[in-house]
Amino acid sequence: MPDPANNSEILSALKSAMPFQMVPGNLMQEIAAICTQESYEAGEKIYDLGAVADDVFIVAYGSVRHTLSADTDASKHEKTMRSGDVFGWAAVLEGQSVRMAATASIERTLVLRINGKKLIKLFESDPAVGDVVMTRFATLINKEFYVPRSIADQVPGFKQALNASNLQGSEVTTMALTVYRISTWLKSPRPYLMLIGFALFLSFWMLSVEIWKLPRFVDMPGPTEVFTEWFSEDPYYGLSIYTPEYYKHIGISLQRIAFAFFLATGLGVPLGLFLGWSKKFREYIFPLFEVFRPIPVLAWVPLAIIMFSGSETPVIFLTFLASFFATTLNTMLGVESIDESYSRAARCLGASRWQTFVHVVIPGAMPYIFTGLQISIGVAWFSLVAGEMVSGQYGLGYVINTAYMMIEYPKIIIGMITLGVVGYITSAMVRMMGDYLMQWRVRELALGDN
Amino acid sequence: MSAVIDENLGSLADVTDGAISIKDVVKIYDPDGAAVMAVDHCSIEIPAGEICMIVGPSGCGKTTLLNAIAGFHGITSGSIHLDGELLCGPEKPQAEPGSDRIVVFQNGALFPWKTNLDNVAFGPMMAGKLSKEEIYDKARSMMADAGLSGNENNYPGEISSGLRRRVEIVRALMNDPKVLLFDEPYRALDSLTKSVMHEALLEIYYRNKVTIFFITHDLEEAIFLGHRLIIMSSRPCKPKKIVEVDIPHPRDYSVLTSPRFRELMNEAKDVVHEEATKAFEAGEKEG
């Protein structure tokens, strides 16, 4: 495409068209290169029923009336195409050489034309993407145009395994997409770099401890010793994936984390929201908050033991404390980050102060709240282990500390690796919860990716 | 589409609500400190149903005036009336924001966490006067009228910026406002999208006659859309020249090439240029 401005317009129109949304950049460029732009005046005919089906069309601006022929058995014949809609798909169907619909522009309209045969040829060079686009075409024909599956199934397949006729409607799209995502992930360097990183770390550990026996690492257990112990049915130090003891420690740590985390969230989020929302409230509370916040959790240990009796409550209190500050502060920042136009717009539209709080402040602060919760679950693990080392029975921190005192060094490493894995899983769960609650954000970011 | 619109669509005779009267308004920021005068004894009369374009260089204080009408901040002296009722004046320095005057913001203020349909239904849902079904039926049909069918369940972040502006205008119209206040809403759009948006806005206006107070620094946009241009002087802001646009409504993009359009452009250009130079030399920043 010689004209770059034109090219970017074509690309953005292509990206807005459902079947092409998943096409990667370089292939998209190639598709853009075979696109032509054409404009139609209001009421002008674009093509007639029975005409030669050569091109696929994408509406860039304006609107088009699409009338399917009665022989298609479509459950609905009339359809208005607007910006981003795709029509003229007969051009990509196998065994379909003429138009099955008549189309005419409703207003002044700009369309992109792509030759169907050339398009299919392009996809032969990248069959994985081709299949995704064609299954999307099939879904489009079937779901958006209400045309029976038998016609939609005439879209060509590029790989036998994914041929559209073997599967049904939306399942096809999700499955093809998953396969597509996994295959691009495997094609990218990311998984291999990750494996190399792990391998480098393990070999450094093994070399320094087991082979070179460096002075600093004399008492360190090596990876062989640790992993044999960890996966042994009859562990020497009494802790492996086959002993119930192991799961009891994990379970109790998780219980404490859950209790402290939910308490911190339940108190921290509302407090943060009100701190951000009400200036007066912030002036009362925030200075106090700012004095307490920098005190490290470890400094609270003696006081926690004095204040709370037993061995359980001090640990939970310490875990709660760190989470609570992280959650509250981030929630408050979240409220402050909300663009003023949103609250102004809400007030213009007649929302009361309370309605603005519910409909603007809470959802607007949500991204920050979840950043806060991510931090909160991280520091919760941190202070949990600190607490369990000082007080408490059971738990992963307790395992690490007693293993140290009893000179059972492999157990220390088992405890540490377990903490890493369990900690990662809990923070992934928080992230997934956030994605679930903020669909709007997920969808926005997904579009930005392309 | 212009062929089906009949001739009196541009006339204001049938519009009764939405006359704005701005009298001697002064706005001084930080009166006890730096005392920056943003608006200086500004008086403008806008008849009901007029598209009034406020033209001036960036940072001249146009937005200050808009915010005073909307009720986002107060004025130092003077008064603003809507249909004879006081919005703000000597006893009441700041107007109460309300759904009779709705702002369409510069960067758009659709709530990104609500779907387009929920955004459009927002105002009436807050007012709570109609049932949810009635509100959503109305929202759907208004979106369809504005060519937005099919985007109801998308989030604003998923549609083009041009469509977002259209959704925002429909969201405002759902509340039957008397006045729409536009704060350079098309500033960030590319020129192609802009031209589509202008025709779409006029089309919406011909269907729902409301007074439009439209801030812009784009002369072409101002003459194409407006019944009247009020060219403002650079800070402090006051009307410097009024240009009546006598090109009859309904208009479409063919007027851009008409000789009368060129004449009006030339008439306005010199004044605007002079003010822009002044603002530039004064080193005014965006405001």
XYZ file of C-alpha atoms in Angstrom:
737
model
C 0.000 0.000 0.000
C 1.795 3.170 -1.067
C -0.214 5.598 1.054
C 0.435 5.036 4.776
C -2.589 7.039 6.014
C -4.840 4.990 3.783
C -3.174 1.831 4.963
C -3.822 2.582 8.625
C -7.491 3.246 7.826
C -7.736 -0.102 6.060
C -6.021 -1.832 8.959
C -8.334 -0.325 11.536
C -11.392 -1.289 9.478
C -10.041 -4.834 9.139
C -9.418 -5.085 12.867
C -12.969 -4.008 13.598
C -14.335 -6.886 11.496
C -15.153 -9.916 13.642
C -13.562 -12.669 11.507
C -10.230 -10.824 11.257
C -9.798 -9.702 14.854
C -7.390 -12.507 15.722
C -5.108 -12.120 12.708
C -1.517 -11.236 13.692
C 0.094 -8.002 12.422
C 2.207 -9.164 9.484
C -0.537 -11.286 7.940
C -2.958 -8.405 8.496
C -0.605 -6.206 6.450
C -0.723 -8.714 3.644
C -4.510 -8.779 3.763
C -4.581 -4.973 3.808
C -2.425 -5.005 0.677
C -5.113 -6.872 -1.293
C -7.935 -4.641 0.002
C -9.440 -1.888 -2.080
C -11.659 0.916 -0.819
C -14.846 1.866 -2.568
C -17.531 4.376 -1.728
C -21.218 4.256 -2.569
C -23.811 7.018 -2.548
C -27.051 6.637 -0.605
C -29.299 4.043 -2.226
C -26.676 2.795 -4.652
C -26.647 -0.919 -5.462
C -23.524 -2.822 -4.398
C -24.334 -6.203 -5.919
C -27.370 -8.167 -7.064
C -28.666 -11.614 -6.338
C -26.982 -14.128 -8.663
C -24.063 -11.874 -9.585
C -20.577 -13.371 -9.575
C -19.357 -13.698 -5.984
C -15.805 -12.444 -6.164
C -15.176 -10.126 -3.200
C -15.845 -10.069 0.530
C -16.946 -6.665 1.897
C -16.334 -4.875 5.188
C -18.258 -1.703 6.010
C -15.840 1.069 7.017
C -18.354 3.931 7.327
C -22.066 4.163 6.693
C -24.632 1.407 6.423
C -25.792 -1.195 3.926
C -29.086 -3.054 3.493
C -28.470 -6.783 3.037
C -31.352 -8.865 1.689
C -30.868 -12.630 1.536
C -32.507 -14.692 -1.154
C -35.495 -16.796 -0.102
C -33.727 -20.039 -1.111
C -31.163 -19.675 1.655
C -33.742 -20.810 4.259
C -32.459 -18.100 6.557
C -34.770 -17.431 9.484
C -34.372 -13.681 8.869
C -33.757 -12.135 5.487
C -33.240 -8.426 6.052
C -30.207 -7.106 7.843
C -28.561 -3.690 8.172
C -24.770 -3.757 7.989
C -22.862 -1.091 9.834
C -19.286 -0.145 10.407
C -17.228 -3.288 11.104
C -19.830 -5.689 9.671
C -18.808 -8.208 7.032
C -20.922 -9.279 4.057
C -20.439 -10.871 0.681
C -19.145 -14.026 2.363
C -20.381 -16.142 -0.558
C -16.977 -15.266 -2.041
C -15.177 -17.491 0.472
C -17.632 -20.421 0.386
C -16.577 -23.572 -1.406
C -18.900 -24.505 -4.274
C -20.641 -21.123 -4.221
C -19.938 -18.918 -7.207
C -22.860 -16.488 -7.194
C -24.335 -13.997 -4.703
C -26.993 -15.271 -2.334
C -28.150 -11.782 -1.397
C -28.755 -8.335 -2.828
C -27.105 -5.359 -1.182
C -27.454 -1.603 -1.462
C -26.061 1.256 0.593
C -28.503 3.117 2.844
C -26.401 6.243 3.262
C -23.076 7.388 1.899
C -20.917 4.369 2.621
C -17.283 3.388 2.415
C -16.473 -0.314 2.105
C -13.362 -2.444 1.877
C -13.321 -5.120 -0.817
C -11.172 -8.209 -0.494
C -10.978 -10.771 -3.274
C -12.162 -14.091 -1.813
C -9.802 -16.299 -3.798
C -6.764 -14.171 -2.993
C -7.753 -14.176 0.675
C -7.983 -17.961 0.786
C -4.629 -18.181 -0.954
C -3.072 -15.945 1.703
C -4.389 -18.184 4.449
C -2.813 -21.231 2.888
C 0.517 -19.775 3.997
C -0.692 -19.727 7.624
C -3.287 -22.479 8.019
C -3.655 -22.087 11.808
C -4.795 -18.475 11.465
C -6.773 -19.342 8.343
C -8.792 -21.861 10.314
C -9.568 -19.374 13.047
C -10.736 -16.781 10.529
C -12.820 -19.309 8.597
C -14.469 -20.770 11.700
C -15.319 -17.216 12.656
C -16.806 -16.731 9.190
C -18.884 -19.867 9.709
C -20.121 -18.589 13.078
C -20.881 -15.199 11.533
C -22.895 -16.716 8.676
C -24.777 -19.001 10.998
C -25.380 -16.717 13.980
C -25.468 -13.202 12.553
C -27.165 -13.918 9.246
C -29.360 -16.772 10.541
C -28.289 -18.913 7.613
C -28.455 -22.684 8.126
C -25.345 -24.512 9.239
C -25.201 -26.470 5.966
C -24.291 -23.311 4.078
C -21.963 -21.987 6.787
C -20.087 -25.281 6.652
C -19.007 -24.517 3.101
C -16.222 -22.293 4.433
C -12.911 -23.884 3.510
C -10.765 -25.566 6.155
C -7.003 -25.488 6.043
C -6.210 -28.266 8.467
C -8.166 -31.495 8.579
C -8.360 -31.589 12.385
C -10.148 -28.282 12.682
C -12.536 -28.553 9.779
C -15.630 -26.580 10.675
C -18.031 -29.316 9.664
C -16.797 -31.611 12.435
C -17.824 -29.296 15.221
C -20.615 -26.943 16.159
C -21.070 -23.151 16.297
C -19.514 -21.265 19.163
C -17.642 -24.299 20.479
C -15.633 -24.171 17.313
C -14.598 -20.602 17.890
C -13.559 -21.109 21.512
C -11.747 -24.346 20.783
C -10.040 -23.088 17.674
C -9.022 -19.996 19.587
C -7.568 -21.970 22.478
C -5.611 -24.173 20.109
C -4.508 -21.080 18.259
C -3.361 -19.357 21.455
C -1.459 -22.416 22.674
C 0.193 -22.862 19.302
C 1.315 -19.209 19.157
C 2.546 -19.456 22.756
C 4.586 -22.514 21.843
C 5.882 -20.760 18.751
C 6.963 -17.723 20.761
C 10.237 -17.845 22.711
C 8.450 -17.379 26.066
C 7.961 -21.017 27.210
C 11.531 -21.920 26.262
C 13.042 -18.932 28.008
C 11.050 -19.876 31.087
C 12.363 -23.454 30.971
C 15.915 -22.219 30.473
C 15.533 -19.942 33.507
C 14.442 -22.824 35.734
C 17.150 -25.094 34.353
C 19.838 -22.483 34.965
C 18.750 -22.026 38.568
C 18.599 -25.767 39.267
C 21.983 -26.404 37.713
C 23.554 -23.540 39.683
C 22.129 -25.033 42.872
C 23.317 -28.500 41.975
C 26.794 -27.365 40.891
C 27.458 -25.148 43.880
C 26.210 -27.614 46.474
C 26.704 -31.100 45.140
C 29.540 -30.853 42.628
C 31.807 -27.936 43.533
C 30.864 -28.049 47.257
C 31.541 -24.305 47.636
C 32.469 -23.250 51.218
C 29.335 -21.152 51.746
C 27.083 -24.009 50.700
C 28.605 -26.763 52.846
C 25.531 -27.295 55.023
C 23.010 -26.602 52.240
C 20.981 -29.581 51.062
C 21.363 -30.158 47.338
C 18.480 -30.541 44.880
C 18.875 -34.328 44.700
C 18.529 -34.706 48.452
C 15.587 -32.301 48.615
C 13.631 -33.832 45.767
C 14.239 -37.428 46.894
C 12.966 -36.474 50.346
C 10.029 -34.504 48.969
C 8.768 -37.302 46.703
C 9.704 -40.200 48.964
C 7.001 -42.568 50.244
C 9.028 -43.101 53.377
C 10.754 -39.765 54.052
C 13.774 -39.734 56.308
C 12.749 -36.516 58.091
C 9.067 -37.373 58.075
C 7.759 -34.815 55.556
C 6.930 -35.547 51.905
C 3.991 -35.386 49.538
C 2.935 -38.825 50.829
C 2.634 -37.822 54.496
C -0.664 -36.384 55.815
C 1.441 -34.112 58.034
C 2.537 -32.150 54.946
C -1.038 -31.320 53.964
C -1.967 -30.428 57.499
C 0.738 -27.738 57.509
C -0.417 -26.387 54.168
C -4.054 -26.517 55.249
C -3.467 -24.631 58.472
C -1.392 -21.936 56.786
C -4.094 -21.537 54.133
C -6.783 -21.284 56.790
C -4.928 -18.485 58.562
C -4.290 -16.689 55.281
C -7.942 -16.949 54.258
C -9.189 -15.664 57.598
C -6.751 -12.762 57.729
C -7.140 -11.881 54.049
C -10.936 -11.778 54.113
C -10.958 -9.777 57.321
C -8.456 -7.309 55.860
C -10.468 -7.024 52.635
C -13.779 -6.680 54.461
C -12.466 -3.839 56.608
C -9.850 -2.319 54.297
C -11.935 -1.846 51.137
C -14.809 0.074 52.802
C -12.368 2.138 54.865
C -10.304 2.954 51.763
C -13.443 3.894 49.809
C -14.591 6.298 52.496
C -11.101 7.735 52.928
C -10.965 8.489 49.222
C -14.540 9.731 49.005
C -14.903 12.006 52.027
C -12.332 14.748 52.528
C -13.360 15.287 56.137
C -13.129 11.612 57.003
C -9.687 11.467 55.448
C -8.495 14.392 57.523
C -9.461 12.536 60.717
C -8.113 9.141 59.890
C -5.371 9.418 57.329
C -2.579 11.002 59.436
C -3.039 8.286 62.051
C -3.006 5.719 59.309
C 0.195 7.152 57.854
C 1.954 6.827 61.199
C 0.961 3.192 61.679
C 1.580 2.064 58.126
C 5.396 2.246 58.012
C 5.791 0.163 61.207
C 7.083 -3.208 59.994
C 4.965 -6.207 60.878
C 7.852 -7.767 62.781
C 7.806 -4.851 65.217
C 4.248 -5.855 66.139
C 5.229 -9.387 67.141
C 5.825 -8.832 70.881
C 2.721 -6.676 71.231
C 0.655 -9.233 69.341
C 1.757 -11.970 71.734
C 1.044 -9.801 74.775
C -2.352 -8.662 73.487
C -3.723 -11.953 72.268
C -3.718 -15.118 74.249
C -3.064 -18.509 72.715
C -0.921 -19.215 69.724
C -3.457 -18.790 66.923
C -4.752 -15.214 67.264
C -1.356 -13.440 67.302
C -0.430 -15.088 63.986
C -3.723 -14.118 62.388
C -3.486 -10.604 63.777
C -0.013 -10.105 62.265
C -1.111 -11.502 58.916
C -4.189 -9.304 58.921
C -2.267 -6.162 59.757
C -0.008 -6.059 56.706
C -2.849 -6.950 54.334
C -5.113 -4.367 55.842
C -2.748 -1.448 55.232
C -2.018 -2.494 51.639
C -5.719 -2.913 50.821
C -6.861 0.316 52.444
C -4.171 2.464 50.880
C -4.673 1.113 47.368
C -8.432 1.440 47.591
C -8.054 5.053 48.652
C -5.670 5.727 45.762
C -8.173 4.017 43.466
C -10.907 6.457 44.462
C -8.563 9.395 43.977
C -7.528 8.119 40.543
C -11.045 8.277 39.113
C -11.313 10.894 36.380
C -13.379 13.816 37.616
C -15.482 13.795 34.440
C -17.083 10.520 35.530
C -18.492 11.956 38.753
C -19.395 15.173 36.948
C -21.194 13.178 34.254
C -23.042 11.178 36.915
C -24.190 14.368 38.667
C -25.256 15.894 35.337
C -27.352 12.806 34.683
C -29.101 13.352 37.988
C -27.320 10.875 40.262
C -27.332 11.685 43.956
C -24.126 11.643 45.982
C -24.834 8.121 47.211
C -25.734 6.889 43.699
C -22.501 8.380 42.400
C -20.645 6.494 45.125
C -22.259 3.186 44.178
C -22.167 3.554 40.385
C -18.983 5.536 39.835
C -16.681 5.421 42.843
C -16.816 1.713 43.617
C -16.471 0.365 40.048
C -14.000 3.120 39.141
C -11.720 2.191 42.028
C -11.991 -1.526 41.271
C -8.750 -1.841 39.227
C -6.762 -0.289 42.085
C -8.610 -2.343 44.672
C -7.510 -5.505 42.931
C -3.932 -4.263 42.629
C -4.170 -3.712 46.382
C -5.515 -7.218 46.943
C -2.645 -8.683 44.914
C -0.170 -6.874 47.149
C -2.240 -7.772 50.179
C -2.134 -11.523 49.536
C 1.635 -11.281 48.992
C 2.348 -9.471 52.243
C -0.101 -11.768 54.018
C 2.141 -14.736 53.246
C 5.152 -12.733 54.294
C 3.768 -11.851 57.714
C 2.171 -15.260 58.163
C 5.543 -16.975 57.945
C 7.049 -14.407 60.300
C 4.219 -15.027 62.747
C 4.370 -18.805 62.470
C 8.091 -18.763 63.135
C 7.589 -16.958 66.423
C 4.393 -18.424 67.680
C 1.932 -21.056 66.672
C 1.908 -24.738 65.965
C 1.715 -26.180 62.480
C 1.929 -24.130 59.333
C 4.683 -23.779 56.744
C 6.592 -21.112 58.688
C 6.552 -23.430 61.678
C 7.925 -26.268 59.492
C 10.811 -24.110 58.303
C 11.642 -22.862 61.781
C 11.517 -26.252 63.543
C 13.446 -27.902 60.718
C 16.162 -25.332 61.314
C 16.259 -26.048 65.040
C 16.245 -29.817 64.546
C 18.925 -29.579 61.813
C 16.586 -31.194 59.259
C 17.746 -28.959 56.432
C 15.944 -30.565 53.439
C 12.664 -29.827 55.204
C 13.512 -26.115 55.128
C 13.758 -26.189 51.361
C 10.595 -28.280 51.007
C 8.766 -25.707 53.128
C 10.145 -22.854 51.063
C 9.257 -24.346 47.677
C 5.781 -25.216 48.940
C 5.314 -21.620 50.099
C 6.313 -20.411 46.652
C 3.847 -22.674 44.866
C 0.908 -22.142 47.244
C 1.580 -18.396 47.353
C 1.570 -18.239 43.570
C -1.718 -20.137 43.365
C -3.456 -17.827 45.861
C -2.338 -14.698 44.063
C -3.416 -16.188 40.721
C -6.834 -16.805 42.276
C -7.088 -13.173 43.339
C -6.155 -12.102 39.824
C -8.760 -14.395 38.267
C -11.397 -13.052 40.627
C -10.463 -9.541 39.493
C -10.721 -10.482 35.827
C -14.100 -12.056 36.482
C -15.436 -8.931 38.209
C -13.924 -6.524 35.674
C -14.993 -7.992 32.329
C -14.996 -4.506 30.847
C -11.307 -4.163 31.554
C -10.421 -7.619 30.261
C -12.250 -6.944 27.004
C -10.663 -3.508 26.637
C -7.157 -4.901 27.187
C -7.808 -7.798 24.826
C -8.609 -5.328 22.052
C -5.507 -3.311 22.838
C -3.411 -6.433 22.332
C -4.237 -6.793 18.680
C -30.400 10.876 4.015
C -30.700 14.643 3.709
C -33.256 14.228 0.928
C -35.924 12.988 3.330
C -35.490 15.816 5.813
C -37.979 18.592 5.237
C -37.106 22.247 5.045
C -38.279 23.561 8.409
C -36.032 21.187 10.337
C -33.511 23.931 10.810
C -36.020 26.439 12.158
C -36.199 27.270 15.851
C -39.822 28.433 15.803
C -41.182 25.284 17.448
C -38.616 25.114 20.259
C -39.835 26.639 23.501
C -37.358 25.473 26.152
C -33.692 26.001 26.642
C -33.029 29.753 26.334
C -29.798 30.643 28.114
C -29.070 34.143 29.246
C -25.571 34.943 30.445
C -25.302 38.435 31.955
C -22.114 40.182 32.923
C -20.453 37.017 34.159
C -17.028 37.406 35.731
C -14.931 34.523 36.936
C -11.729 35.092 38.831
C -9.726 32.091 39.942
C -7.997 32.384 43.285
C -9.263 35.921 44.049
C -7.118 36.243 47.186
C -3.937 34.971 45.576
C -2.835 35.052 41.978
C -6.280 36.379 40.917
C -6.450 35.031 37.383
C -9.378 36.496 35.475
C -10.787 33.751 33.259
C -14.039 35.408 32.162
C -14.492 39.155 31.962
C -17.991 40.692 31.963
C -19.287 38.224 29.470
C -22.881 38.522 28.200
C -24.434 36.112 25.720
C -28.107 35.498 24.877
C -28.856 32.100 23.359
C -32.414 31.563 22.087
C -34.104 28.202 22.684
C -33.035 25.539 20.213
C -30.073 27.397 18.799
C -26.774 25.720 18.009
C -24.444 28.295 19.457
C -20.762 27.757 18.714
C -18.292 29.295 21.120
C -15.030 29.715 19.223
C -11.739 30.734 20.736
C -8.128 29.722 21.173
C -7.248 26.941 23.590
C -7.133 28.085 27.173
C -9.145 31.251 26.643
C -11.672 30.440 29.357
C -14.477 28.957 27.261
C -14.602 25.847 29.406
C -14.891 28.014 32.528
C -18.097 29.424 31.117
C -19.411 25.956 30.300
C -18.583 24.671 33.784
C -20.442 27.616 35.300
C -23.591 26.762 33.313
C -23.258 23.061 34.179
C -22.746 23.873 37.856
C -19.293 22.374 38.247
C -17.970 25.594 39.696
C -19.248 28.993 40.722
C -18.940 32.470 39.228
C -17.512 35.576 40.853
C -20.236 37.985 39.709
C -22.996 38.312 37.117
C -25.823 35.832 36.559
C -26.881 32.937 34.343
C -30.557 32.138 33.686
C -32.137 29.167 31.943
C -35.650 29.926 30.620
C -35.873 32.839 33.033
C -34.959 30.746 36.060
C -31.822 31.663 37.918
C -29.054 29.064 37.675
C -26.433 31.135 39.411
C -26.197 34.769 40.362
C -25.334 37.114 43.201
C -27.089 35.123 45.962
C -26.213 31.726 44.588
C -22.694 31.670 43.160
C -22.797 28.044 41.995
C -25.534 26.343 39.952
C -26.784 22.914 40.952
C -25.858 20.302 38.296
C -29.000 18.777 36.819
C -30.306 16.698 33.970
C -31.765 19.742 32.188
C -28.195 20.708 31.188
C -26.002 17.784 30.210
C -22.346 18.001 29.341
C -20.674 15.945 26.607
C -17.091 15.894 27.772
C -13.886 16.534 25.856
C -12.443 13.085 26.438
C -15.780 11.349 26.717
C -17.219 10.268 30.037
C -19.070 7.060 29.274
C -18.593 4.800 32.273
C -16.154 2.154 31.008
C -17.472 -0.379 33.543
C -21.044 -0.246 32.229
C -22.216 -1.601 28.888
C -23.330 0.951 26.314
C -26.965 0.144 27.036
C -26.490 0.533 30.808
C -24.753 3.835 30.144
C -27.653 5.094 28.048
C -30.166 3.976 30.667
C -28.162 5.530 33.515
C -29.939 8.904 33.890
C -33.550 7.619 34.011
C -32.471 4.686 36.204
C -31.071 7.150 38.732
C -34.202 9.276 38.591
C -36.227 6.114 39.204
C -39.454 7.570 37.776
C -40.008 4.874 35.141
C -39.882 1.103 35.405
C -36.728 -0.681 34.356
C -38.490 -2.228 31.308
C -39.746 1.147 30.088
C -36.300 2.690 30.484
C -34.489 -0.096 28.681
C -37.067 -0.176 25.862
C -36.580 3.542 25.367
C -32.796 3.186 25.562
C -32.803 0.443 22.930
C -34.993 2.372 20.547
C -32.996 5.580 20.965
C -29.781 3.672 20.288
C -31.359 2.138 17.198
C -32.429 5.602 15.958
C -28.856 6.813 16.287
C -27.524 3.849 14.322
C -26.107 2.103 17.371
C -27.969 -1.212 17.221
C -25.726 -4.152 17.841
C -23.491 -2.260 20.257
C -25.826 -2.465 23.269
C -23.973 -5.160 25.142
C -20.470 -4.009 24.306
C -18.460 -1.931 26.711
C -17.452 1.571 25.581
C -13.824 0.437 25.394
C -14.736 -2.024 22.671
C -16.235 0.395 20.148
C -14.659 3.146 18.059
C -14.250 6.623 19.497
C -16.764 7.952 16.974
C -19.419 5.509 18.154
C -18.586 6.309 21.782
C -19.399 9.996 21.216
C -22.696 8.987 19.642
C -23.542 6.792 22.649
C -22.703 9.671 24.947
C -25.056 12.023 23.116
C -27.833 9.428 23.232
C -27.185 8.982 26.966
C -27.685 12.724 27.405
C -30.851 12.842 25.241
C -32.451 10.032 27.277
C -33.052 12.617 30.010
C -34.885 15.096 27.738
C -32.442 17.882 28.543
C -33.133 21.482 27.582
C -29.503 22.180 26.827
C -26.563 20.106 25.675
C -23.160 21.498 26.579
C -20.362 20.232 24.333
C -16.815 20.718 25.513
C -14.775 20.206 22.319
C -16.021 16.642 22.057
C -14.532 15.930 18.654
C -11.115 17.341 19.350
C -9.328 13.991 19.506
C -11.009 12.476 16.446
C -9.425 12.194 13.025
C -10.893 14.402 10.319
C -12.766 11.592 8.552
C -14.511 10.407 11.706
C -15.140 14.020 12.611
C -17.043 14.702 9.399
C -19.207 11.627 9.973
C -19.825 12.764 13.562
C -20.893 16.240 12.440
C -23.548 14.893 10.094
C -24.685 12.431 12.749
C -24.957 15.220 15.318
C -27.064 17.360 12.986
C -29.271 14.381 12.226
C -29.817 13.819 15.951
C -30.442 17.539 16.440
C -33.108 17.637 13.714
C -34.945 14.885 15.568
C -34.488 16.232 19.106
C -34.353 20.021 19.079
C -32.400 21.179 22.091
C -30.246 24.215 22.674
C -26.628 23.375 21.957
C -23.784 25.273 23.583
C -20.778 23.976 21.697
C -17.189 24.873 22.478
C -14.613 24.431 19.733
C -11.511 25.946 18.256
C -12.172 24.426 14.848
C -13.681 27.104 12.613
C -14.845 24.715 9.927
C -16.698 22.658 12.524
C -18.183 25.825 14.011
C -19.564 27.156 10.724
C -20.761 23.776 9.525
C -22.771 23.053 12.685
C -23.745 26.418 14.114
C -26.592 28.874 13.682
C -24.273 31.454 15.170
C -20.593 31.721 16.073
C -19.475 33.664 19.083
C -15.796 34.330 18.723
C -14.185 34.902 22.093
C -11.187 37.005 22.914
C -8.264 35.249 24.549
C -8.014 35.332 28.332
C -9.907 36.937 29.937
C -12.710 35.538 27.871
C -15.446 37.795 26.454
C -17.330 37.842 23.155
C -15.390 39.664 20.498
C -17.364 39.069 17.322
C -20.618 37.361 16.455
C -20.997 35.674 13.065
C -24.505 34.699 11.926
C -24.308 31.585 9.762
C -27.060 32.167 7.220
C -26.586 28.846 5.415
C -30.002 27.169 5.729
C -30.486 23.945 7.687
C -30.650 21.024 7.047
C -27.041 20.996 5.992
C -24.869 18.229 4.709
C -21.260 18.074 3.731
C -21.822 19.758 0.389
C -22.052 23.156 2.137
C -18.347 22.927 2.934
C -17.534 23.731 -0.669
C -20.212 26.415 -1.142
C -19.026 29.997 -1.775
C -21.019 31.336 1.196
C -19.170 28.920 3.495
C -15.830 30.239 2.213
C -16.958 33.847 2.774
C -17.958 33.103 6.353
C -14.689 31.265 6.923
C -12.759 34.312 5.753
C -14.857 36.660 7.823
C -14.213 34.667 10.999
C -10.660 33.615 10.292
C -9.009 36.996 10.722
C -10.558 37.568 14.135
C -9.733 34.081 15.323
C -6.212 34.312 14.050
C -5.635 37.606 15.798
C -6.848 36.158 19.114
C -4.822 32.993 18.679
C -1.691 35.066 18.088
C -2.443 37.082 21.217
C -2.940 33.910 23.240
C 0.227 32.421 21.818
C 2.266 35.483 22.623
C 0.847 35.641 26.114
C 2.081 32.071 26.503
C -1.267 30.777 27.703
C -1.386 27.127 28.563
C -4.213 24.686 27.969
C -6.997 25.224 30.481
